[in-house]
């Protein structure tokens, strides 16, 4: 266990976070330039036709998809970074990640939008419009959630929660290892699927929007449940336990959205984040009422 504590001190340090931030920025720039170059090759008709069907290589606007992918990677790291210090911030980062996934999807889909007078005659355009509206809703809900989290009653430090904090730091190390492993696995799997598609061994490739995150949110649900169960030993406040359980249900709803298509997808995402906001707001209100009753 001392080994995990030592690794946690490194990957959860401010120095590591700053270095990782700089790495992601550099990779974003390089990835963006490579994507632009591939689009240029498409204009020159150099790339295989099979690779271009419904791909991200047919429109310059789609090049924004790549840097946002790297930004998402850093957001995942921040999620791991904040897990030991604040479960609420950990949940907030999950919401920010799903909102950025929607943003990235918009950059991909807007390049394929059909520009015509009968805009609403195309399901693709309706989905794009729904994503725009959903993104606005997510932005507003997440802002309000963060405000509610900041105004949440602070729990004083106690020696009895030190083992729980140490446990969360160790979980963060394991989650970071899973993050790195899943990233490599997802990238290799995508490359293989692309090769199999080009050689006509398979008829379609996994939607690039859900690569990595489809499995990662399952992992987050398991981590959420594990942290909640262990917290039972250290946190006896009913309101906090119910709120944290609500956060897990919120994550489950977000994970369900990966299996939904069309308008249902964005509706489930927005409702999942809204559910978390409602749970946090009720928790804040209940805690204030409880404190007032104690004072009386």
PDB file of C-alpha atoms in Angstrom:
ATOM      1  CA  UNK A   1       0.000   0.000   0.000  1.00  0.00           C
ATOM      2  CA  UNK A   2       2.940   2.354   0.588  1.00  0.00           C
ATOM      3  CA  UNK A   3       3.739   1.975  -3.104  1.00  0.00           C
ATOM      4  CA  UNK A   4       0.266   3.247  -4.029  1.00  0.00           C
ATOM      5  CA  UNK A   5       0.659   6.164  -1.619  1.00  0.00           C
ATOM      6  CA  UNK A   6       3.985   7.071  -3.209  1.00  0.00           C
ATOM      7  CA  UNK A   7       2.516   6.973  -6.727  1.00  0.00           C
ATOM      8  CA  UNK A   8      -0.483   9.011  -5.550  1.00  0.00           C
ATOM      9  CA  UNK A   9       1.853  11.726  -4.250  1.00  0.00           C
ATOM     10  CA  UNK A  10       3.333  11.990  -7.746  1.00  0.00           C
ATOM     11  CA  UNK A  11       0.316  11.816 -10.061  1.00  0.00           C
ATOM     12  CA  UNK A  12      -1.882  13.945  -7.774  1.00  0.00           C
ATOM     13  CA  UNK A  13       0.709  16.686  -7.297  1.00  0.00           C
ATOM     14  CA  UNK A  14       0.392  20.176  -8.758  1.00  0.00           C
ATOM     15  CA  UNK A  15       3.710  19.700 -10.558  1.00  0.00           C
ATOM     16  CA  UNK A  16       2.463  16.586 -12.380  1.00  0.00           C
ATOM     17  CA  UNK A  17      -0.811  18.329 -13.250  1.00  0.00           C
ATOM     18  CA  UNK A  18       1.024  21.284 -14.800  1.00  0.00           C
ATOM     19  CA  UNK A  19       3.357  19.002 -16.780  1.00  0.00           C
ATOM     20  CA  UNK A  20       0.424  16.921 -17.997  1.00  0.00           C
ATOM     21  CA  UNK A  21      -1.437  20.095 -18.962  1.00  0.00           C
ATOM     22  CA  UNK A  22       1.501  21.247 -21.113  1.00  0.00           C
ATOM     23  CA  UNK A  23       1.762  17.803 -22.706  1.00  0.00           C
ATOM     24  CA  UNK A  24      -1.934  17.833 -23.653  1.00  0.00           C
ATOM     25  CA  UNK A  25      -1.638  21.337 -25.135  1.00  0.00           C
ATOM     26  CA  UNK A  26       1.296  20.239 -27.295  1.00  0.00           C
ATOM     27  CA  UNK A  27      -0.494  17.071 -28.396  1.00  0.00           C
ATOM     28  CA  UNK A  28      -3.594  19.125 -29.230  1.00  0.00           C
ATOM     29  CA  UNK A  29      -1.576  21.375 -31.518  1.00  0.00           C
ATOM     30  CA  UNK A  30       0.199  18.463 -33.210  1.00  0.00           C
ATOM     31  CA  UNK A  31      -3.028  16.494 -33.575  1.00  0.00           C
ATOM     32  CA  UNK A  32      -4.825  19.497 -35.040  1.00  0.00           C
ATOM     33  CA  UNK A  33      -2.075  20.080 -37.635  1.00  0.00           C
ATOM     34  CA  UNK A  34      -2.071  16.389 -38.599  1.00  0.00           C
ATOM     35  CA  UNK A  35      -5.845  16.466 -39.003  1.00  0.00           C
ATOM     36  CA  UNK A  36      -5.615  19.570 -41.197  1.00  0.00           C
ATOM     37  CA  UNK A  37      -2.966  17.828 -43.305  1.00  0.00           C
ATOM     38  CA  UNK A  38      -5.227  14.785 -43.760  1.00  0.00           C
ATOM     39  CA  UNK A  39      -8.086  17.021 -44.898  1.00  0.00           C
ATOM     40  CA  UNK A  40      -5.669  18.612 -47.367  1.00  0.00           C
ATOM     41  CA  UNK A  41      -4.792  15.133 -48.671  1.00  0.00           C
ATOM     42  CA  UNK A  42      -8.512  14.505 -49.131  1.00  0.00           C
ATOM     43  CA  UNK A  43      -8.783  17.604 -51.294  1.00  0.00           C
ATOM     44  CA  UNK A  44      -5.944  16.202 -53.400  1.00  0.00           C
ATOM     45  CA  UNK A  45      -7.847  12.882 -53.698  1.00  0.00           C
ATOM     46  CA  UNK A  46      -4.923  10.991 -52.166  1.00  0.00           C
ATOM     47  CA  UNK A  47      -6.785   9.122 -49.421  1.00  0.00           C
ATOM     48  CA  UNK A  48      -8.786   5.928 -50.110  1.00  0.00           C
ATOM     49  CA  UNK A  49     -12.454   6.584 -50.869  1.00  0.00           C
ATOM     50  CA  UNK A  50     -13.519   3.958 -48.305  1.00  0.00           C
ATOM     51  CA  UNK A  51     -11.812   5.931 -45.551  1.00  0.00           C
ATOM     52  CA  UNK A  52     -13.795   9.064 -46.311  1.00  0.00           C
ATOM     53  CA  UNK A  53     -17.341   7.735 -45.980  1.00  0.00           C
ATOM     54  CA  UNK A  54     -18.877   9.523 -42.993  1.00  0.00           C
ATOM     55  CA  UNK A  55     -15.389  10.322 -41.714  1.00  0.00           C
ATOM     56  CA  UNK A  56     -13.821  13.413 -40.129  1.00  0.00           C
ATOM     57  CA  UNK A  57     -11.614  14.052 -43.137  1.00  0.00           C
ATOM     58  CA  UNK A  58     -14.039  15.688 -45.529  1.00  0.00           C
ATOM     59  CA  UNK A  59     -14.468  19.158 -43.989  1.00  0.00           C
ATOM     60  CA  UNK A  60     -12.011  21.633 -42.345  1.00  0.00           C
ATOM     61  CA  UNK A  61     -14.501  22.334 -39.542  1.00  0.00           C
ATOM     62  CA  UNK A  62     -14.169  18.712 -38.433  1.00  0.00           C
ATOM     63  CA  UNK A  63     -10.490  19.350 -37.596  1.00  0.00           C
ATOM     64  CA  UNK A  64     -11.663  20.936 -34.327  1.00  0.00           C
ATOM     65  CA  UNK A  65     -12.698  17.436 -33.260  1.00  0.00           C
ATOM     66  CA  UNK A  66      -9.067  16.416 -32.651  1.00  0.00           C
ATOM     67  CA  UNK A  67      -7.940  19.140 -30.184  1.00  0.00           C
ATOM     68  CA  UNK A  68     -11.181  18.676 -28.244  1.00  0.00           C
ATOM     69  CA  UNK A  69     -10.364  14.988 -27.954  1.00  0.00           C
ATOM     70  CA  UNK A  70      -7.114  15.875 -26.169  1.00  0.00           C
ATOM     71  CA  UNK A  71      -8.896  18.436 -23.991  1.00  0.00           C
ATOM     72  CA  UNK A  72     -11.223  15.629 -22.933  1.00  0.00           C
ATOM     73  CA  UNK A  73      -8.197  13.543 -21.966  1.00  0.00           C
ATOM     74  CA  UNK A  74      -7.038  16.297 -19.618  1.00  0.00           C
ATOM     75  CA  UNK A  75     -10.545  16.597 -18.153  1.00  0.00           C
ATOM     76  CA  UNK A  76     -10.435  12.879 -17.368  1.00  0.00           C
ATOM     77  CA  UNK A  77      -7.153  13.423 -15.532  1.00  0.00           C
ATOM     78  CA  UNK A  78      -8.685  16.315 -13.565  1.00  0.00           C
ATOM     79  CA  UNK A  79     -11.539  14.001 -12.604  1.00  0.00           C
ATOM     80  CA  UNK A  80      -8.961  11.596 -11.138  1.00  0.00           C
ATOM     81  CA  UNK A  81      -7.054  14.500  -9.561  1.00  0.00           C
ATOM     82  CA  UNK A  82     -10.076  15.783  -7.636  1.00  0.00           C
ATOM     83  CA  UNK A  83     -11.434  12.414  -6.488  1.00  0.00           C
ATOM     84  CA  UNK A  84      -9.491  12.330  -3.180  1.00  0.00           C
ATOM     85  CA  UNK A  85     -10.349  15.905  -2.185  1.00  0.00           C
ATOM     86  CA  UNK A  86     -14.000  16.274  -3.184  1.00  0.00           C
ATOM     87  CA  UNK A  87     -16.602  13.772  -4.339  1.00  0.00           C
ATOM     88  CA  UNK A  88     -18.803  16.658  -5.527  1.00  0.00           C
ATOM     89  CA  UNK A  89     -16.019  18.047  -7.721  1.00  0.00           C
ATOM     90  CA  UNK A  90     -15.386  14.509  -8.968  1.00  0.00           C
ATOM     91  CA  UNK A  91     -19.018  14.342 -10.087  1.00  0.00           C
ATOM     92  CA  UNK A  92     -18.868  17.846 -11.564  1.00  0.00           C
ATOM     93  CA  UNK A  93     -15.942  16.753 -13.736  1.00  0.00           C
ATOM     94  CA  UNK A  94     -18.025  13.842 -15.008  1.00  0.00           C
ATOM     95  CA  UNK A  95     -20.678  16.338 -16.086  1.00  0.00           C
ATOM     96  CA  UNK A  96     -18.085  18.539 -17.771  1.00  0.00           C
ATOM     97  CA  UNK A  97     -16.692  15.520 -19.630  1.00  0.00           C
ATOM     98  CA  UNK A  98     -20.089  14.510 -21.048  1.00  0.00           C
ATOM     99  CA  UNK A  99     -20.757  18.141 -22.069  1.00  0.00           C
ATOM    100  CA  UNK A 100     -17.413  18.267 -23.901  1.00  0.00           C
ATOM    101  CA  UNK A 101     -18.273  15.002 -25.620  1.00  0.00           C
ATOM    102  CA  UNK A 102     -21.424  16.710 -26.904  1.00  0.00           C
ATOM    103  CA  UNK A 103     -19.334  19.706 -28.039  1.00  0.00           C
ATOM    104  CA  UNK A 104     -16.943  17.390 -29.869  1.00  0.00           C
ATOM    105  CA  UNK A 105     -19.856  15.593 -31.511  1.00  0.00           C
ATOM    106  CA  UNK A 106     -21.252  18.918 -32.715  1.00  0.00           C
ATOM    107  CA  UNK A 107     -17.938  19.755 -34.410  1.00  0.00           C
ATOM    108  CA  UNK A 108     -18.111  16.396 -36.148  1.00  0.00           C
ATOM    109  CA  UNK A 109     -21.771  16.630 -37.159  1.00  0.00           C
ATOM    110  CA  UNK A 110     -21.912  20.292 -38.174  1.00  0.00           C
ATOM    111  CA  UNK A 111     -19.474  19.590 -41.000  1.00  0.00           C
ATOM    112  CA  UNK A 112     -21.999  17.137 -42.474  1.00  0.00           C
ATOM    113  CA  UNK A 113     -25.127  19.259 -41.994  1.00  0.00           C
ATOM    114  CA  UNK A 114     -27.444  19.667 -44.966  1.00  0.00           C
ATOM    115  CA  UNK A 115     -27.839  23.350 -45.813  1.00  0.00           C
ATOM    116  CA  UNK A 116     -31.184  23.748 -47.519  1.00  0.00           C
ATOM    117  CA  UNK A 117     -34.510  25.514 -47.066  1.00  0.00           C
ATOM    118  CA  UNK A 118     -36.177  22.300 -45.886  1.00  0.00           C
ATOM    119  CA  UNK A 119     -33.788  22.059 -42.892  1.00  0.00           C
ATOM    120  CA  UNK A 120     -36.201  20.117 -40.697  1.00  0.00           C
ATOM    121  CA  UNK A 121     -36.817  17.511 -43.380  1.00  0.00           C
ATOM    122  CA  UNK A 122     -33.539  15.843 -42.420  1.00  0.00           C
ATOM    123  CA  UNK A 123     -33.213  13.835 -39.188  1.00  0.00           C
ATOM    124  CA  UNK A 124     -29.505  14.596 -39.150  1.00  0.00           C
ATOM    125  CA  UNK A 125     -30.172  18.339 -38.953  1.00  0.00           C
ATOM    126  CA  UNK A 126     -32.774  17.899 -36.228  1.00  0.00           C
ATOM    127  CA  UNK A 127     -30.262  15.908 -34.161  1.00  0.00           C
ATOM    128  CA  UNK A 128     -27.661  18.635 -34.637  1.00  0.00           C
ATOM    129  CA  UNK A 129     -30.133  21.301 -33.490  1.00  0.00           C
ATOM    130  CA  UNK A 130     -31.071  19.166 -30.478  1.00  0.00           C
ATOM    131  CA  UNK A 131     -27.383  18.870 -29.565  1.00  0.00           C
ATOM    132  CA  UNK A 132     -27.002  22.662 -29.699  1.00  0.00           C
ATOM    133  CA  UNK A 133     -30.003  23.140 -27.402  1.00  0.00           C
ATOM    134  CA  UNK A 134     -28.810  20.310 -25.161  1.00  0.00           C
ATOM    135  CA  UNK A 135     -25.359  21.877 -24.883  1.00  0.00           C
ATOM    136  CA  UNK A 136     -26.872  25.199 -23.752  1.00  0.00           C
ATOM    137  CA  UNK A 137     -28.947  23.334 -21.159  1.00  0.00           C
ATOM    138  CA  UNK A 138     -25.914  21.364 -19.949  1.00  0.00           C
ATOM    139  CA  UNK A 139     -23.828  24.518 -19.641  1.00  0.00           C
ATOM    140  CA  UNK A 140     -26.495  26.230 -17.530  1.00  0.00           C
ATOM    141  CA  UNK A 141     -27.120  23.161 -15.351  1.00  0.00           C
ATOM    142  CA  UNK A 142     -23.415  22.528 -14.712  1.00  0.00           C
ATOM    143  CA  UNK A 143     -22.885  26.190 -13.790  1.00  0.00           C
ATOM    144  CA  UNK A 144     -25.741  25.992 -11.307  1.00  0.00           C
ATOM    145  CA  UNK A 145     -24.442  22.677  -9.971  1.00  0.00           C
ATOM    146  CA  UNK A 146     -21.023  24.212  -9.280  1.00  0.00           C
ATOM    147  CA  UNK A 147     -22.677  27.158  -7.520  1.00  0.00           C
ATOM    148  CA  UNK A 148     -24.699  24.776  -5.371  1.00  0.00           C
ATOM    149  CA  UNK A 149     -21.548  22.767  -4.614  1.00  0.00           C
ATOM    150  CA  UNK A 150     -19.680  25.888  -3.463  1.00  0.00           C
ATOM    151  CA  UNK A 151     -22.552  26.869  -1.168  1.00  0.00           C
ATOM    152  CA  UNK A 152     -22.788  23.343   0.208  1.00  0.00           C
ATOM    153  CA  UNK A 153     -22.280  23.122   4.003  1.00  0.00           C
ATOM    154  CA  UNK A 154     -18.654  22.371   4.783  1.00  0.00           C
ATOM    155  CA  UNK A 155     -17.865  19.360   6.907  1.00  0.00           C
ATOM    156  CA  UNK A 156     -15.095  19.967   9.398  1.00  0.00           C
ATOM    157  CA  UNK A 157     -11.952  17.873   9.213  1.00  0.00           C
ATOM    158  CA  UNK A 158     -11.920  14.869  11.502  1.00  0.00           C
ATOM    159  CA  UNK A 159      -9.272  12.265  12.215  1.00  0.00           C
ATOM    160  CA  UNK A 160     -11.820   9.521  11.609  1.00  0.00           C
ATOM    161  CA  UNK A 161     -12.025  10.339   7.885  1.00  0.00           C
ATOM    162  CA  UNK A 162      -8.239  10.223   7.328  1.00  0.00           C
ATOM    163  CA  UNK A 163      -8.355   6.503   6.358  1.00  0.00           C
ATOM    164  CA  UNK A 164     -11.174   7.305   3.912  1.00  0.00           C
ATOM    165  CA  UNK A 165      -9.133  10.078   2.272  1.00  0.00           C
ATOM    166  CA  UNK A 166      -6.154   7.733   2.017  1.00  0.00           C
ATOM    167  CA  UNK A 167      -8.396   5.108   0.446  1.00  0.00           C
ATOM    168  CA  UNK A 168      -9.633   7.589  -2.182  1.00  0.00           C
ATOM    169  CA  UNK A 169      -6.040   8.533  -3.072  1.00  0.00           C
ATOM    170  CA  UNK A 170      -5.236   4.872  -3.647  1.00  0.00           C
ATOM    171  CA  UNK A 171      -8.360   4.458  -5.760  1.00  0.00           C
ATOM    172  CA  UNK A 172      -7.210   7.450  -7.799  1.00  0.00           C
ATOM    173  CA  UNK A 173      -3.956   5.642  -8.594  1.00  0.00           C
ATOM    174  CA  UNK A 174      -5.843   2.557  -9.772  1.00  0.00           C
ATOM    175  CA  UNK A 175      -8.229   4.727 -11.794  1.00  0.00           C
ATOM    176  CA  UNK A 176      -5.267   6.496 -13.412  1.00  0.00           C
ATOM    177  CA  UNK A 177      -3.729   3.139 -14.352  1.00  0.00           C
ATOM    178  CA  UNK A 178      -7.069   2.025 -15.817  1.00  0.00           C
ATOM    179  CA  UNK A 179      -7.315   5.338 -17.671  1.00  0.00           C
ATOM    180  CA  UNK A 180      -3.917   4.850 -19.326  1.00  0.00           C
ATOM    181  CA  UNK A 181      -4.610   1.196 -20.126  1.00  0.00           C
ATOM    182  CA  UNK A 182      -8.081   1.877 -21.513  1.00  0.00           C
ATOM    183  CA  UNK A 183      -6.741   4.756 -23.637  1.00  0.00           C
ATOM    184  CA  UNK A 184      -4.138   2.499 -25.267  1.00  0.00           C
ATOM    185  CA  UNK A 185      -6.642  -0.335 -25.698  1.00  0.00           C
ATOM    186  CA  UNK A 186      -9.279   1.935 -27.270  1.00  0.00           C
ATOM    187  CA  UNK A 187      -6.791   3.509 -29.684  1.00  0.00           C
ATOM    188  CA  UNK A 188      -5.398   0.162 -30.826  1.00  0.00           C
ATOM    189  CA  UNK A 189      -8.916  -1.234 -31.197  1.00  0.00           C
ATOM    190  CA  UNK A 190      -9.931   1.769 -33.331  1.00  0.00           C
ATOM    191  CA  UNK A 191      -6.867   1.351 -35.573  1.00  0.00           C
ATOM    192  CA  UNK A 192      -7.636  -2.353 -36.033  1.00  0.00           C
ATOM    193  CA  UNK A 193     -11.300  -1.672 -36.810  1.00  0.00           C
ATOM    194  CA  UNK A 194     -10.276   0.963 -39.343  1.00  0.00           C
ATOM    195  CA  UNK A 195      -7.909  -1.514 -41.014  1.00  0.00           C
ATOM    196  CA  UNK A 196     -10.552  -4.256 -41.021  1.00  0.00           C
ATOM    197  CA  UNK A 197     -13.064  -1.795 -42.498  1.00  0.00           C
ATOM    198  CA  UNK A 198     -10.679  -0.776 -45.290  1.00  0.00           C
ATOM    199  CA  UNK A 199      -9.970  -4.438 -46.071  1.00  0.00           C
ATOM    200  CA  UNK A 200     -13.735  -5.155 -46.006  1.00  0.00           C
ATOM    201  CA  UNK A 201     -13.492  -7.612 -43.099  1.00  0.00           C
ATOM    202  CA  UNK A 202     -16.159  -5.655 -41.199  1.00  0.00           C
ATOM    203  CA  UNK A 203     -19.010  -3.475 -42.498  1.00  0.00           C
ATOM    204  CA  UNK A 204     -18.767  -0.596 -40.003  1.00  0.00           C
ATOM    205  CA  UNK A 205     -16.480   0.977 -37.429  1.00  0.00           C
ATOM    206  CA  UNK A 206     -17.452   1.871 -33.848  1.00  0.00           C
ATOM    207  CA  UNK A 207     -18.773   5.429 -33.585  1.00  0.00           C
ATOM    208  CA  UNK A 208     -15.707   7.522 -32.836  1.00  0.00           C
ATOM    209  CA  UNK A 209     -17.738   9.682 -30.399  1.00  0.00           C
ATOM    210  CA  UNK A 210     -18.064   6.809 -27.919  1.00  0.00           C
ATOM    211  CA  UNK A 211     -14.593   5.251 -28.223  1.00  0.00           C
ATOM    212  CA  UNK A 212     -13.029   4.996 -24.744  1.00  0.00           C
ATOM    213  CA  UNK A 213     -15.886   6.782 -22.940  1.00  0.00           C
ATOM    214  CA  UNK A 214     -18.329   3.912 -23.459  1.00  0.00           C
ATOM    215  CA  UNK A 215     -16.176   1.714 -21.198  1.00  0.00           C
ATOM    216  CA  UNK A 216     -14.833   4.539 -19.035  1.00  0.00           C
ATOM    217  CA  UNK A 217     -18.239   5.555 -17.700  1.00  0.00           C
ATOM    218  CA  UNK A 218     -18.885   1.946 -16.696  1.00  0.00           C
ATOM    219  CA  UNK A 219     -15.644   2.140 -14.729  1.00  0.00           C
ATOM    220  CA  UNK A 220     -16.751   5.435 -13.165  1.00  0.00           C
ATOM    221  CA  UNK A 221     -19.999   3.871 -11.978  1.00  0.00           C
ATOM    222  CA  UNK A 222     -18.049   1.059 -10.310  1.00  0.00           C
ATOM    223  CA  UNK A 223     -15.689   3.576  -8.687  1.00  0.00           C
ATOM    224  CA  UNK A 224     -18.630   5.702  -7.507  1.00  0.00           C
ATOM    225  CA  UNK A 225     -20.292   2.679  -5.928  1.00  0.00           C
ATOM    226  CA  UNK A 226     -17.039   1.527  -4.295  1.00  0.00           C
ATOM    227  CA  UNK A 227     -16.378   4.958  -2.788  1.00  0.00           C
ATOM    228  CA  UNK A 228     -19.985   5.183  -1.590  1.00  0.00           C
ATOM    229  CA  UNK A 229     -19.851   1.772   0.107  1.00  0.00           C
ATOM    230  CA  UNK A 230     -16.567   2.537   1.872  1.00  0.00           C
ATOM    231  CA  UNK A 231     -17.884   5.939   2.917  1.00  0.00           C
ATOM    232  CA  UNK A 232     -20.550   4.181   4.985  1.00  0.00           C
ATOM    233  CA  UNK A 233     -17.799   3.384   7.505  1.00  0.00           C
ATOM    234  CA  UNK A 234     -16.820   7.029   7.933  1.00  0.00           C
ATOM    235  CA  UNK A 235     -19.837   9.193   7.027  1.00  0.00           C
ATOM    236  CA  UNK A 236     -23.029   8.747   9.025  1.00  0.00           C
ATOM    237  CA  UNK A 237     -24.945  11.760   7.712  1.00  0.00           C
ATOM    238  CA  UNK A 238     -28.114  10.519   5.969  1.00  0.00           C
ATOM    239  CA  UNK A 239     -28.448  13.564   3.696  1.00  0.00           C
ATOM    240  CA  UNK A 240     -24.918  13.170   2.388  1.00  0.00           C
ATOM    241  CA  UNK A 241     -25.328   9.449   1.758  1.00  0.00           C
ATOM    242  CA  UNK A 242     -28.561   9.986  -0.198  1.00  0.00           C
ATOM    243  CA  UNK A 243     -26.989  12.825  -2.184  1.00  0.00           C
ATOM    244  CA  UNK A 244     -23.984  10.691  -3.104  1.00  0.00           C
ATOM    245  CA  UNK A 245     -26.303   7.848  -4.095  1.00  0.00           C
ATOM    246  CA  UNK A 246     -28.166  10.312  -6.310  1.00  0.00           C
ATOM    247  CA  UNK A 247     -24.870  11.250  -7.950  1.00  0.00           C
ATOM    248  CA  UNK A 248     -24.293   7.589  -8.805  1.00  0.00           C
ATOM    249  CA  UNK A 249     -27.766   7.334 -10.342  1.00  0.00           C
ATOM    250  CA  UNK A 250     -26.934  10.450 -12.330  1.00  0.00           C
ATOM    251  CA  UNK A 251     -23.792   8.774 -13.686  1.00  0.00           C
ATOM    252  CA  UNK A 252     -25.816   5.655 -14.534  1.00  0.00           C
ATOM    253  CA  UNK A 253     -28.210   7.800 -16.581  1.00  0.00           C
ATOM    254  CA  UNK A 254     -25.298   9.367 -18.444  1.00  0.00           C
ATOM    255  CA  UNK A 255     -23.900   5.915 -19.148  1.00  0.00           C
ATOM    256  CA  UNK A 256     -27.317   4.810 -20.464  1.00  0.00           C
ATOM    257  CA  UNK A 257     -27.178   7.631 -22.998  1.00  0.00           C
ATOM    258  CA  UNK A 258     -24.326   5.860 -24.815  1.00  0.00           C
ATOM    259  CA  UNK A 259     -26.767   3.127 -25.788  1.00  0.00           C
ATOM    260  CA  UNK A 260     -29.432   5.585 -26.972  1.00  0.00           C
ATOM    261  CA  UNK A 261     -29.676   7.132 -30.400  1.00  0.00           C
ATOM    262  CA  UNK A 262     -31.217  10.283 -31.830  1.00  0.00           C
ATOM    263  CA  UNK A 263     -33.006  12.763 -29.599  1.00  0.00           C
ATOM    264  CA  UNK A 264     -33.253  10.270 -26.743  1.00  0.00           C
ATOM    265  CA  UNK A 265     -29.472  10.411 -26.350  1.00  0.00           C
ATOM    266  CA  UNK A 266     -29.230  14.133 -25.582  1.00  0.00           C
ATOM    267  CA  UNK A 267     -32.447  14.042 -23.506  1.00  0.00           C
ATOM    268  CA  UNK A 268     -31.022  11.337 -21.211  1.00  0.00           C
ATOM    269  CA  UNK A 269     -27.733  13.234 -20.867  1.00  0.00           C
ATOM    270  CA  UNK A 270     -29.462  16.488 -19.896  1.00  0.00           C
ATOM    271  CA  UNK A 271     -31.828  14.726 -17.502  1.00  0.00           C
ATOM    272  CA  UNK A 272     -28.930  12.830 -15.897  1.00  0.00           C
ATOM    273  CA  UNK A 273     -27.011  16.038 -15.153  1.00  0.00           C
ATOM    274  CA  UNK A 274     -30.218  17.810 -14.058  1.00  0.00           C
ATOM    275  CA  UNK A 275     -30.913  14.961 -11.634  1.00  0.00           C
ATOM    276  CA  UNK A 276     -27.513  15.534 -10.029  1.00  0.00           C
ATOM    277  CA  UNK A 277     -28.251  19.258  -9.677  1.00  0.00           C
ATOM    278  CA  UNK A 278     -31.609  18.545  -8.038  1.00  0.00           C
ATOM    279  CA  UNK A 279     -30.001  16.137  -5.550  1.00  0.00           C
ATOM    280  CA  UNK A 280     -27.336  18.716  -4.650  1.00  0.00           C
ATOM    281  CA  UNK A 281     -29.930  21.484  -4.249  1.00  0.00           C
ATOM    282  CA  UNK A 282     -32.112  19.305  -2.001  1.00  0.00           C
ATOM    283  CA  UNK A 283     -29.040  18.357   0.051  1.00  0.00           C
ATOM    284  CA  UNK A 284     -28.103  22.015   0.533  1.00  0.00           C
ATOM    285  CA  UNK A 285     -31.649  22.932   1.537  1.00  0.00           C
ATOM    286  CA  UNK A 286     -31.951  19.996   3.931  1.00  0.00           C
ATOM    287  CA  UNK A 287     -28.619  20.816   5.589  1.00  0.00           C
ATOM    288  CA  UNK A 288     -29.626  24.460   6.108  1.00  0.00           C
ATOM    289  CA  UNK A 289     -32.952  23.449   7.653  1.00  0.00           C
ATOM    290  CA  UNK A 290     -31.180  20.961   9.934  1.00  0.00           C
ATOM    291  CA  UNK A 291     -28.711  23.642  11.101  1.00  0.00           C
ATOM    292  CA  UNK A 292     -31.562  26.082  11.799  1.00  0.00           C
ATOM    293  CA  UNK A 293     -33.379  23.476  13.865  1.00  0.00           C
ATOM    294  CA  UNK A 294     -30.197  22.804  15.843  1.00  0.00           C
ATOM    295  CA  UNK A 295     -29.807  26.526  16.589  1.00  0.00           C
ATOM    296  CA  UNK A 296     -33.429  26.737  17.768  1.00  0.00           C
TER     297      UNK A 296
END
